[in-house]
Amino acid sequence: MTPYGIISDSHNHNWSSFATTLPSGINSRLQATLDETRRAAAEVKKAGGNTLYHGGDLFHVRGNLAPSVLNPTKDCYRDIIKAGVRIVINAGNHDLEDKEATRISSAITSLEDVGCKVINRPTYDATDDVAIIPWIPNIKDLKAAIEAIDPADRPNCDLLLHAPIDGVIKGLPDHGVTDAYLASLGFRRVFSGHYHHHKDFGNGVWSIGALIHQTWSDVGSKAGFLIVSDAGVKWHSTHAPQFVTIDGTTAPDDIPLIVDGNYAKVTINSAKTGDIDAMRQFLTDSGALGVIVLAEKAGGPAVARTGGTYKAGTTMEASIGDFIKAQPFTRPSELALLCQDILTTVRSVA
């Protein structure tokens, strides 16, 4: 077989946390995502392949795609195609305006203009013998779509879908799609996007994982991309900054290795300004690209907080921002950043 690559859950977006606007006008964290996309395509060519598959959730905000995200993304994918790598993009739930995948309501349809093959309905890609199924919210309907593929064809092709596989992330509820079920269907290999943690189940089924880390909910997850060939499935770890956490249980000698080149969140058992500043400086000197310090006092919260008055109809972000400004928080900008990350994480599961 000809080798091919798979990326997934890139969530191209104008991120706010730890991001800047580059001289090009592109959000710095979006640029990191595009750089990793180009790197994956380069690894495909290096392996002797010519196709890069996207497992879904190329974009982040459902039904609201900013031109400043779309245009750099189109430029990136156009360049990859010009370099000789074809791109096939599967529709994930975040790519859709509605619950179901349709061409007219799918944001990835916009990438047909640069030559990408876009998947908004179950499709067979003959180039690499890959059956592709986009996001289907109802598990019964999803299984029906998978099982509709002729059993005689399954041993000869791989399956790429965007669906939650039970057991990829501890603590999340099961949805009814197990690795054992997928392995029993007779496909050569099964690859699924949606969950942001890469996992090899060891039975021919893989959770692809996100291309890069995006929020604090990705701490500890394996982000990167896959190269698939006759030699096997090789996972390549992301080179983009990752979200990491440290606390009192972290070995001091390990801290510089953990935070270097990454976004770090640390919890310290002190609310003293001097201790907070010293920890922030230590992490910055150790190479952290962004730092959030959570200060705790033993036995209770550091400072009592009171409520405020806010205008009806304002956005959640504005309400939280007004609340933070009205309180005597010692690090209001860091708190606002953390709250924005929480909101982003909550919305990402929609």
mmCIF file of C-alpha atoms in Angstrom:
data_model
loop_
_atom_site.group_PDB
_atom_site.id
_atom_site.type_symbol
_atom_site.label_atom_id
_atom_site.label_comp_id
_atom_site.label_asym_id
_atom_site.label_seq_id
_atom_site.Cartn_x
_atom_site.Cartn_y
_atom_site.Cartn_z
ATOM 1 C CA MET A 1 0.000 0.000 0.000
ATOM 2 C CA THR A 2 0.989 3.628 -0.463
ATOM 3 C CA PRO A 3 1.553 5.331 2.910
ATOM 4 C CA TYR A 4 -0.836 8.054 3.985
ATOM 5 C CA GLY A 5 -1.205 10.447 6.915
ATOM 6 C CA ILE A 6 -4.045 11.241 9.305
ATOM 7 C CA ILE A 7 -4.599 14.345 11.398
ATOM 8 C CA SER A 8 -7.725 15.177 13.364
ATOM 9 C CA ASP A 9 -9.376 17.690 15.683
ATOM 10 C CA SER A 10 -7.127 20.586 14.722
ATOM 11 C CA HIS A 11 -9.857 23.052 15.788
ATOM 12 C CA ASN A 12 -8.457 25.926 13.731
ATOM 13 C CA HIS A 13 -9.449 29.028 15.678
ATOM 14 C CA ASN A 14 -8.393 32.492 16.827
ATOM 15 C CA TRP A 15 -7.478 31.366 20.313
ATOM 16 C CA SER A 16 -7.268 34.002 23.048
ATOM 17 C CA SER A 17 -5.300 32.240 25.784
ATOM 18 C CA PHE A 18 -1.555 32.869 25.452
ATOM 19 C CA ALA A 19 -2.031 34.006 21.844
ATOM 20 C CA THR A 20 -0.742 37.062 20.020
ATOM 21 C CA THR A 21 -1.317 38.525 16.588
ATOM 22 C CA LEU A 22 1.703 37.893 14.382
ATOM 23 C CA PRO A 23 3.023 40.476 11.870
ATOM 24 C CA SER A 24 1.207 38.418 9.220
ATOM 25 C CA GLY A 25 -2.061 39.201 11.002
ATOM 26 C CA ILE A 26 -2.546 35.518 11.891
ATOM 27 C CA ASN A 27 -3.315 34.405 15.431
ATOM 28 C CA SER A 28 -0.110 32.852 16.829
ATOM 29 C CA ARG A 29 -1.805 29.686 18.040
ATOM 30 C CA LEU A 30 -3.662 29.258 14.755
ATOM 31 C CA GLN A 31 -0.264 29.568 13.056
ATOM 32 C CA ALA A 32 1.077 26.784 15.288
ATOM 33 C CA THR A 33 -1.813 24.592 14.122
ATOM 34 C CA LEU A 34 -1.103 25.371 10.477
ATOM 35 C CA ASP A 35 2.597 24.661 11.010
ATOM 36 C CA GLU A 36 1.762 21.226 12.415
ATOM 37 C CA THR A 37 -0.563 20.592 9.460
ATOM 38 C CA ARG A 38 2.281 21.381 7.061
ATOM 39 C CA ARG A 39 4.616 19.171 9.107
ATOM 40 C CA ALA A 40 2.195 16.248 8.841
ATOM 41 C CA ALA A 41 1.986 16.705 5.071
ATOM 42 C CA ALA A 42 5.786 16.808 4.848
ATOM 43 C CA GLU A 43 6.009 13.536 6.792
ATOM 44 C CA VAL A 44 3.540 11.958 4.361
ATOM 45 C CA LYS A 45 5.799 12.853 1.429
ATOM 46 C CA LYS A 46 8.881 11.707 3.359
ATOM 47 C CA ALA A 47 7.217 8.318 3.871
ATOM 48 C CA GLY A 48 6.504 8.054 0.143
ATOM 49 C CA GLY A 49 2.796 8.855 0.378
ATOM 50 C CA ASN A 50 0.616 11.469 -1.279
ATOM 51 C CA THR A 51 -2.583 11.748 0.820
ATOM 52 C CA LEU A 52 -3.336 13.475 4.121
ATOM 53 C CA TYR A 53 -6.690 12.669 5.744
ATOM 54 C CA HIS A 54 -8.356 14.912 8.328
ATOM 55 C CA GLY A 55 -10.545 13.001 10.782
ATOM 56 C CA GLY A 56 -12.919 15.879 11.544
ATOM 57 C CA ASP A 57 -13.275 19.079 13.601
ATOM 58 C CA LEU A 58 -10.968 21.059 11.376
ATOM 59 C CA PHE A 59 -12.675 24.221 12.625
ATOM 60 C CA HIS A 60 -13.700 25.072 16.172
ATOM 61 C CA VAL A 61 -16.708 27.389 16.544
ATOM 62 C CA ARG A 62 -19.844 25.733 15.224
ATOM 63 C CA GLY A 63 -21.731 27.847 12.685
ATOM 64 C CA ASN A 64 -19.402 30.831 13.025
ATOM 65 C CA LEU A 65 -16.233 30.733 10.931
ATOM 66 C CA ALA A 66 -14.118 33.899 11.036
ATOM 67 C CA PRO A 67 -12.447 35.005 7.773
ATOM 68 C CA SER A 68 -9.194 35.442 9.720
ATOM 69 C CA VAL A 69 -9.332 31.686 10.418
ATOM 70 C CA LEU A 70 -10.711 30.530 7.070
ATOM 71 C CA ASN A 71 -8.310 32.420 4.813
ATOM 72 C CA PRO A 72 -5.019 31.306 6.459
ATOM 73 C CA THR A 73 -6.404 27.764 6.576
ATOM 74 C CA LYS A 74 -7.219 27.831 2.864
ATOM 75 C CA ASP A 75 -3.759 29.224 2.100
ATOM 76 C CA CYS A 76 -2.138 26.414 4.090
ATOM 77 C CA TYR A 77 -4.158 23.648 2.457
ATOM 78 C CA ARG A 78 -3.692 25.147 -0.992
ATOM 79 C CA ASP A 79 0.085 25.140 -0.494
ATOM 80 C CA ILE A 80 0.050 21.514 0.643
ATOM 81 C CA ILE A 81 -1.910 20.461 -2.424
ATOM 82 C CA LYS A 82 0.434 22.410 -4.694
ATOM 83 C CA ALA A 83 3.313 20.532 -3.073
ATOM 84 C CA GLY A 84 1.797 17.262 -4.281
ATOM 85 C CA VAL A 85 -0.209 16.011 -1.302
ATOM 86 C CA ARG A 86 -3.941 15.485 -1.788
ATOM 87 C CA ILE A 87 -6.178 16.280 1.188
ATOM 88 C CA VAL A 88 -9.373 14.501 2.231
ATOM 89 C CA ILE A 89 -11.369 16.158 5.036
ATOM 90 C CA ASN A 90 -14.051 14.394 7.058
ATOM 91 C CA ALA A 91 -16.819 16.426 8.710
ATOM 92 C CA GLY A 92 -16.726 16.531 12.507
ATOM 93 C CA ASN A 93 -19.399 17.911 14.804
ATOM 94 C CA HIS A 94 -17.606 21.251 15.204
ATOM 95 C CA ASP A 95 -17.521 21.719 11.438
ATOM 96 C CA LEU A 96 -21.316 21.700 11.220
ATOM 97 C CA GLU A 97 -23.899 24.433 11.617
ATOM 98 C CA ASP A 98 -26.571 21.817 12.337
ATOM 99 C CA LYS A 99 -26.448 18.440 14.056
ATOM 100 C CA GLU A 100 -26.263 16.470 10.825
ATOM 101 C CA ALA A 101 -23.520 16.647 8.190
ATOM 102 C CA THR A 102 -24.741 18.183 4.943
ATOM 103 C CA ARG A 103 -22.773 19.939 2.253
ATOM 104 C CA ILE A 104 -24.588 23.261 2.627
ATOM 105 C CA SER A 105 -24.227 23.479 6.418
ATOM 106 C CA SER A 106 -20.648 22.214 6.679
ATOM 107 C CA ALA A 107 -17.797 24.695 7.105
ATOM 108 C CA ILE A 108 -15.286 22.346 5.488
ATOM 109 C CA THR A 109 -17.192 22.622 2.197
ATOM 110 C CA SER A 110 -15.364 25.951 1.787
ATOM 111 C CA LEU A 111 -12.124 24.024 1.256
ATOM 112 C CA GLU A 112 -13.374 22.422 -1.937
ATOM 113 C CA ASP A 113 -12.263 25.691 -3.575
ATOM 114 C CA VAL A 114 -8.574 24.910 -3.000
ATOM 115 C CA GLY A 115 -8.840 21.306 -4.167
ATOM 116 C CA CYS A 116 -9.616 19.379 -0.988
ATOM 117 C CA LYS A 117 -11.903 16.370 -1.158
ATOM 118 C CA VAL A 118 -14.614 17.047 1.434
ATOM 119 C CA ILE A 119 -16.658 14.304 3.113
ATOM 120 C CA ASN A 120 -20.139 15.269 4.304
ATOM 121 C CA ARG A 121 -21.730 11.844 3.782
ATOM 122 C CA PRO A 122 -20.453 8.240 3.994
ATOM 123 C CA THR A 123 -17.906 7.830 1.197
ATOM 124 C CA TYR A 124 -15.363 5.348 -0.114
ATOM 125 C CA ASP A 125 -11.995 6.796 -1.111
ATOM 126 C CA ALA A 126 -10.503 4.391 -3.630
ATOM 127 C CA THR A 127 -7.030 5.937 -3.629
ATOM 128 C CA ASP A 128 -6.079 4.389 -0.292
ATOM 129 C CA ASP A 129 -9.007 1.992 0.206
ATOM 130 C CA VAL A 130 -10.528 4.045 3.025
ATOM 131 C CA ALA A 131 -14.219 4.119 3.951
ATOM 132 C CA ILE A 132 -15.069 7.482 5.525
ATOM 133 C CA ILE A 133 -18.060 8.315 7.717
ATOM 134 C CA PRO A 134 -18.677 11.869 8.975
ATOM 135 C CA TRP A 135 -20.234 12.861 12.292
ATOM 136 C CA ILE A 136 -23.546 11.108 12.930
ATOM 137 C CA PRO A 137 -24.971 12.134 16.328
ATOM 138 C CA ASN A 138 -27.232 9.129 16.847
ATOM 139 C CA ILE A 139 -25.188 6.043 17.731
ATOM 140 C CA LYS A 140 -27.763 3.669 16.242
ATOM 141 C CA ASP A 141 -27.626 5.558 12.933
ATOM 142 C CA LEU A 142 -23.821 5.641 13.090
ATOM 143 C CA LYS A 143 -23.602 1.884 13.522
ATOM 144 C CA ALA A 144 -26.093 1.372 10.699
ATOM 145 C CA ALA A 145 -23.916 3.507 8.397
ATOM 146 C CA ILE A 146 -20.806 1.525 9.325
ATOM 147 C CA GLU A 147 -22.499 -1.828 8.940
ATOM 148 C CA ALA A 148 -23.956 -0.798 5.563
ATOM 149 C CA ILE A 149 -20.466 -1.162 4.103
ATOM 150 C CA ASP A 150 -20.359 -4.495 2.279
ATOM 151 C CA PRO A 151 -18.750 -7.059 4.619
ATOM 152 C CA ALA A 152 -16.892 -8.481 1.630
ATOM 153 C CA ASP A 153 -15.158 -5.119 1.147
ATOM 154 C CA ARG A 154 -14.168 -4.510 4.772
ATOM 155 C CA PRO A 155 -11.035 -6.707 4.962
ATOM 156 C CA ASN A 156 -9.600 -4.707 2.073
ATOM 157 C CA CYS A 157 -10.140 -1.209 3.429
ATOM 158 C CA ASP A 158 -9.587 1.001 6.432
ATOM 159 C CA LEU A 159 -12.369 2.897 8.218
ATOM 160 C CA LEU A 160 -12.085 6.582 9.143
ATOM 161 C CA LEU A 161 -14.844 8.130 11.213
ATOM 162 C CA HIS A 162 -15.558 10.941 13.651
ATOM 163 C CA ALA A 163 -17.134 9.334 16.707
ATOM 164 C CA PRO A 164 -16.565 8.853 20.450
ATOM 165 C CA ILE A 165 -14.918 5.521 21.244
ATOM 166 C CA ASP A 166 -15.612 4.358 24.792
ATOM 167 C CA GLY A 167 -12.569 4.182 27.031
ATOM 168 C CA VAL A 168 -10.374 6.736 25.272
ATOM 169 C CA ILE A 169 -10.655 9.300 28.075
ATOM 170 C CA LYS A 170 -11.177 8.189 31.666
ATOM 171 C CA GLY A 171 -14.185 9.698 33.382
ATOM 172 C CA LEU A 172 -16.242 10.349 30.262
ATOM 173 C CA PRO A 173 -19.527 8.442 29.951
ATOM 174 C CA ASP A 174 -19.781 5.583 27.489
ATOM 175 C CA HIS A 175 -21.756 6.175 24.295
ATOM 176 C CA GLY A 176 -21.967 2.637 22.979
ATOM 177 C CA VAL A 177 -19.143 2.563 20.422
ATOM 178 C CA THR A 178 -16.451 0.265 21.788
ATOM 179 C CA ASP A 179 -13.103 -0.649 20.309
ATOM 180 C CA ALA A 180 -14.162 -4.322 20.476
ATOM 181 C CA TYR A 181 -17.229 -3.582 18.346
ATOM 182 C CA LEU A 182 -15.171 -1.670 15.759
ATOM 183 C CA ALA A 183 -12.512 -4.392 15.689
ATOM 184 C CA SER A 184 -15.160 -7.068 15.104
ATOM 185 C CA LEU A 185 -16.405 -5.514 11.852
ATOM 186 C CA GLY A 186 -13.575 -6.865 9.740
ATOM 187 C CA PHE A 187 -11.833 -3.687 8.540
ATOM 188 C CA ARG A 188 -8.057 -3.676 8.123
ATOM 189 C CA ARG A 189 -7.769 -0.770 10.553
ATOM 190 C CA VAL A 190 -10.166 1.696 12.177
ATOM 191 C CA PHE A 191 -9.280 5.323 12.953
ATOM 192 C CA SER A 192 -11.587 7.700 14.799
ATOM 193 C CA GLY A 193 -11.445 11.405 15.506
ATOM 194 C CA HIS A 194 -13.466 13.333 18.127
ATOM 195 C CA TYR A 195 -11.653 12.615 21.380
ATOM 196 C CA HIS A 196 -8.433 14.588 21.787
ATOM 197 C CA HIS A 197 -6.307 11.782 23.172
ATOM 198 C CA HIS A 198 -4.357 9.412 20.933
ATOM 199 C CA LYS A 199 -4.799 5.780 21.891
ATOM 200 C CA ASP A 200 -3.820 2.511 20.236
ATOM 201 C CA PHE A 201 -6.235 -0.139 21.514
ATOM 202 C CA GLY A 202 -3.956 -2.874 20.207
ATOM 203 C CA ASN A 203 -6.647 -4.570 18.119
ATOM 204 C CA GLY A 204 -6.500 -2.559 14.905
ATOM 205 C CA VAL A 205 -8.473 0.371 16.352
ATOM 206 C CA TRP A 206 -7.017 3.818 17.053
ATOM 207 C CA SER A 207 -8.268 7.061 18.520
ATOM 208 C CA ILE A 208 -6.361 9.539 16.341
ATOM 209 C CA GLY A 209 -6.151 12.300 18.946
ATOM 210 C CA ALA A 210 -6.002 16.050 18.378
ATOM 211 C CA LEU A 211 -3.287 17.561 16.210
ATOM 212 C CA ILE A 212 -2.269 19.949 19.015
ATOM 213 C CA HIS A 213 -3.312 20.854 22.552
ATOM 214 C CA GLN A 214 -6.007 23.541 22.711
ATOM 215 C CA THR A 215 -7.258 23.965 26.310
ATOM 216 C CA TRP A 216 -6.508 22.879 29.845
ATOM 217 C CA SER A 217 -8.788 19.880 29.292
ATOM 218 C CA ASP A 218 -6.025 18.495 27.022
ATOM 219 C CA VAL A 219 -3.499 18.215 29.853
ATOM 220 C CA GLY A 220 -1.955 14.752 29.747
ATOM 221 C CA SER A 221 -3.400 13.855 26.349
ATOM 222 C CA LYS A 222 -1.224 12.644 23.474
ATOM 223 C CA ALA A 223 -1.559 15.090 20.571
ATOM 224 C CA GLY A 224 -0.040 14.618 17.131
ATOM 225 C CA PHE A 225 -0.673 12.767 13.868
ATOM 226 C CA LEU A 226 -0.380 9.327 12.259
ATOM 227 C CA ILE A 227 1.505 7.902 9.305
ATOM 228 C CA VAL A 228 -0.063 4.658 8.050
ATOM 229 C CA SER A 229 1.959 2.220 5.930
ATOM 230 C CA ASP A 230 2.640 -1.483 5.417
ATOM 231 C CA ALA A 231 5.143 -1.183 8.257
ATOM 232 C CA GLY A 232 2.361 -0.235 10.667
ATOM 233 C CA VAL A 233 0.821 2.878 12.190
ATOM 234 C CA LYS A 234 3.320 5.384 13.534
ATOM 235 C CA TRP A 235 2.271 8.179 15.877
ATOM 236 C CA HIS A 236 4.169 11.477 15.683
ATOM 237 C CA SER A 237 3.926 13.718 18.753
ATOM 238 C CA THR A 238 3.033 17.368 18.222
ATOM 239 C CA HIS A 239 5.814 19.951 18.196
ATOM 240 C CA ALA A 240 3.367 22.705 19.190
ATOM 241 C CA PRO A 241 3.214 24.005 22.791
ATOM 242 C CA GLN A 242 1.203 21.839 25.171
ATOM 243 C CA PHE A 243 -0.854 22.598 28.279
ATOM 244 C CA VAL A 244 0.810 21.235 31.417
ATOM 245 C CA THR A 245 0.093 21.421 35.146
ATOM 246 C CA ILE A 246 2.370 21.179 38.145
ATOM 247 C CA ASP A 247 1.690 21.152 41.876
ATOM 248 C CA GLY A 248 3.252 20.151 45.179
ATOM 249 C CA THR A 249 3.623 16.536 44.059
ATOM 250 C CA THR A 250 5.795 17.424 41.057
ATOM 251 C CA ALA A 251 9.497 16.710 41.529
ATOM 252 C CA PRO A 252 11.341 20.075 41.496
ATOM 253 C CA ASP A 253 14.011 18.800 39.092
ATOM 254 C CA ASP A 254 11.293 17.790 36.614
ATOM 255 C CA ILE A 255 9.557 21.165 36.506
ATOM 256 C CA PRO A 256 11.885 22.859 33.960
ATOM 257 C CA LEU A 257 11.606 19.821 31.669
ATOM 258 C CA ILE A 258 7.804 19.830 31.933
ATOM 259 C CA VAL A 259 7.176 23.537 31.359
ATOM 260 C CA ASP A 260 9.851 24.378 28.782
ATOM 261 C CA GLY A 261 8.142 25.516 25.581
ATOM 262 C CA ASN A 262 4.673 24.893 27.029
ATOM 263 C CA TYR A 263 1.778 26.659 28.753
ATOM 264 C CA ALA A 264 1.983 25.992 32.492
ATOM 265 C CA LYS A 265 -0.559 26.123 35.296
ATOM 266 C CA VAL A 266 0.730 25.731 38.850
ATOM 267 C CA THR A 267 -1.051 25.513 42.191
ATOM 268 C CA ILE A 268 0.830 26.834 45.223
ATOM 269 C CA ASN A 269 -0.152 26.774 48.877
ATOM 270 C CA SER A 270 0.294 30.495 49.385
ATOM 271 C CA ALA A 271 -1.579 33.676 48.567
ATOM 272 C CA LYS A 272 1.398 35.974 49.165
ATOM 273 C CA THR A 273 2.176 38.236 46.240
ATOM 274 C CA GLY A 274 5.892 37.624 46.631
ATOM 275 C CA ASP A 275 5.447 33.844 46.437
ATOM 276 C CA ILE A 276 3.185 34.134 43.397
ATOM 277 C CA ASP A 277 5.600 36.438 41.582
ATOM 278 C CA ALA A 278 8.563 34.223 42.433
ATOM 279 C CA MET A 279 6.815 31.117 41.082
ATOM 280 C CA ARG A 280 5.765 32.911 37.910
ATOM 281 C CA GLN A 281 9.329 34.129 37.345
ATOM 282 C CA PHE A 282 10.750 30.657 37.977
ATOM 283 C CA LEU A 283 8.422 29.077 35.410
ATOM 284 C CA THR A 284 9.100 31.829 32.887
ATOM 285 C CA ASP A 285 12.865 31.451 33.374
ATOM 286 C CA SER A 286 12.384 27.695 32.892
ATOM 287 C CA GLY A 287 10.984 28.316 29.417
ATOM 288 C CA ALA A 288 7.217 28.385 29.976
ATOM 289 C CA LEU A 289 5.486 30.305 27.160
ATOM 290 C CA GLY A 290 2.548 31.198 29.381
ATOM 291 C CA VAL A 291 1.904 30.888 33.106
ATOM 292 C CA ILE A 292 -1.150 30.764 35.350
ATOM 293 C CA VAL A 293 -0.555 30.614 39.111
ATOM 294 C CA LEU A 294 -3.419 29.389 41.294
ATOM 295 C CA ALA A 295 -2.884 30.549 44.865
ATOM 296 C CA GLU A 296 -4.528 28.604 47.667
ATOM 297 C CA LYS A 297 -4.576 29.127 51.403
ATOM 298 C CA ALA A 298 -4.659 26.085 53.613
ATOM 299 C CA GLY A 299 -8.023 25.766 55.299
ATOM 300 C CA GLY A 300 -10.041 27.943 52.954
ATOM 301 C CA PRO A 301 -10.171 30.451 50.123
ATOM 302 C CA ALA A 302 -7.623 33.231 50.076
ATOM 303 C CA VAL A 303 -10.111 36.071 49.787
ATOM 304 C CA ALA A 304 -13.885 36.306 50.267
ATOM 305 C CA ARG A 305 -15.714 37.586 47.196
ATOM 306 C CA THR A 306 -18.987 39.427 46.783
ATOM 307 C CA GLY A 307 -21.322 39.724 43.860
ATOM 308 C CA GLY A 308 -22.081 42.634 41.564
ATOM 309 C CA THR A 309 -24.736 44.018 39.265
ATOM 310 C CA TYR A 310 -24.664 43.227 35.542
ATOM 311 C CA LYS A 311 -26.742 44.181 32.529
ATOM 312 C CA ALA A 312 -29.197 41.669 31.140
ATOM 313 C CA GLY A 313 -28.431 40.423 27.661
ATOM 314 C CA THR A 314 -24.658 40.667 27.924
ATOM 315 C CA THR A 315 -22.501 37.740 26.850
ATOM 316 C CA MET A 316 -21.140 35.276 29.372
ATOM 317 C CA GLU A 317 -17.621 36.569 28.672
ATOM 318 C CA ALA A 318 -18.688 40.162 29.337
ATOM 319 C CA SER A 319 -20.507 39.239 32.547
ATOM 320 C CA ILE A 320 -17.526 37.333 33.881
ATOM 321 C CA GLY A 321 -15.192 40.151 32.857
ATOM 322 C CA ASP A 322 -17.352 42.716 34.665
ATOM 323 C CA PHE A 323 -17.463 40.528 37.759
ATOM 324 C CA ILE A 324 -13.689 40.158 37.846
ATOM 325 C CA LYS A 325 -13.174 43.912 37.415
ATOM 326 C CA ALA A 326 -15.571 44.605 40.308
ATOM 327 C CA GLN A 327 -13.659 42.407 42.758
ATOM 328 C CA PRO A 328 -10.328 42.979 44.541
ATOM 329 C CA PHE A 329 -8.597 40.078 42.857
ATOM 330 C CA THR A 330 -4.810 40.373 42.919
ATOM 331 C CA ARG A 331 -4.364 38.803 39.452
ATOM 332 C CA PRO A 332 -7.461 39.798 37.444
ATOM 333 C CA SER A 333 -5.917 39.201 34.010
ATOM 334 C CA GLU A 334 -4.871 35.646 34.905
ATOM 335 C CA LEU A 335 -8.289 34.893 36.360
ATOM 336 C CA ALA A 336 -10.015 36.215 33.241
ATOM 337 C CA LEU A 337 -7.758 34.025 31.107
ATOM 338 C CA LEU A 338 -8.567 30.938 33.163
ATOM 339 C CA CYS A 339 -12.317 31.652 32.993
ATOM 340 C CA GLN A 340 -12.107 32.016 29.216
ATOM 341 C CA ASP A 341 -10.384 28.621 28.989
ATOM 342 C CA ILE A 342 -13.149 27.058 31.074
ATOM 343 C CA LEU A 343 -15.819 28.535 28.801
ATOM 344 C CA THR A 344 -13.980 27.310 25.705
ATOM 345 C CA THR A 345 -13.686 23.818 27.164
ATOM 346 C CA VAL A 346 -17.380 23.662 28.053
ATOM 347 C CA ARG A 347 -18.424 24.838 24.601
ATOM 348 C CA SER A 348 -16.094 22.377 22.885
ATOM 349 C CA VAL A 349 -18.218 19.426 23.999
ATOM 350 C CA ALA A 350 -21.329 20.770 22.261
#
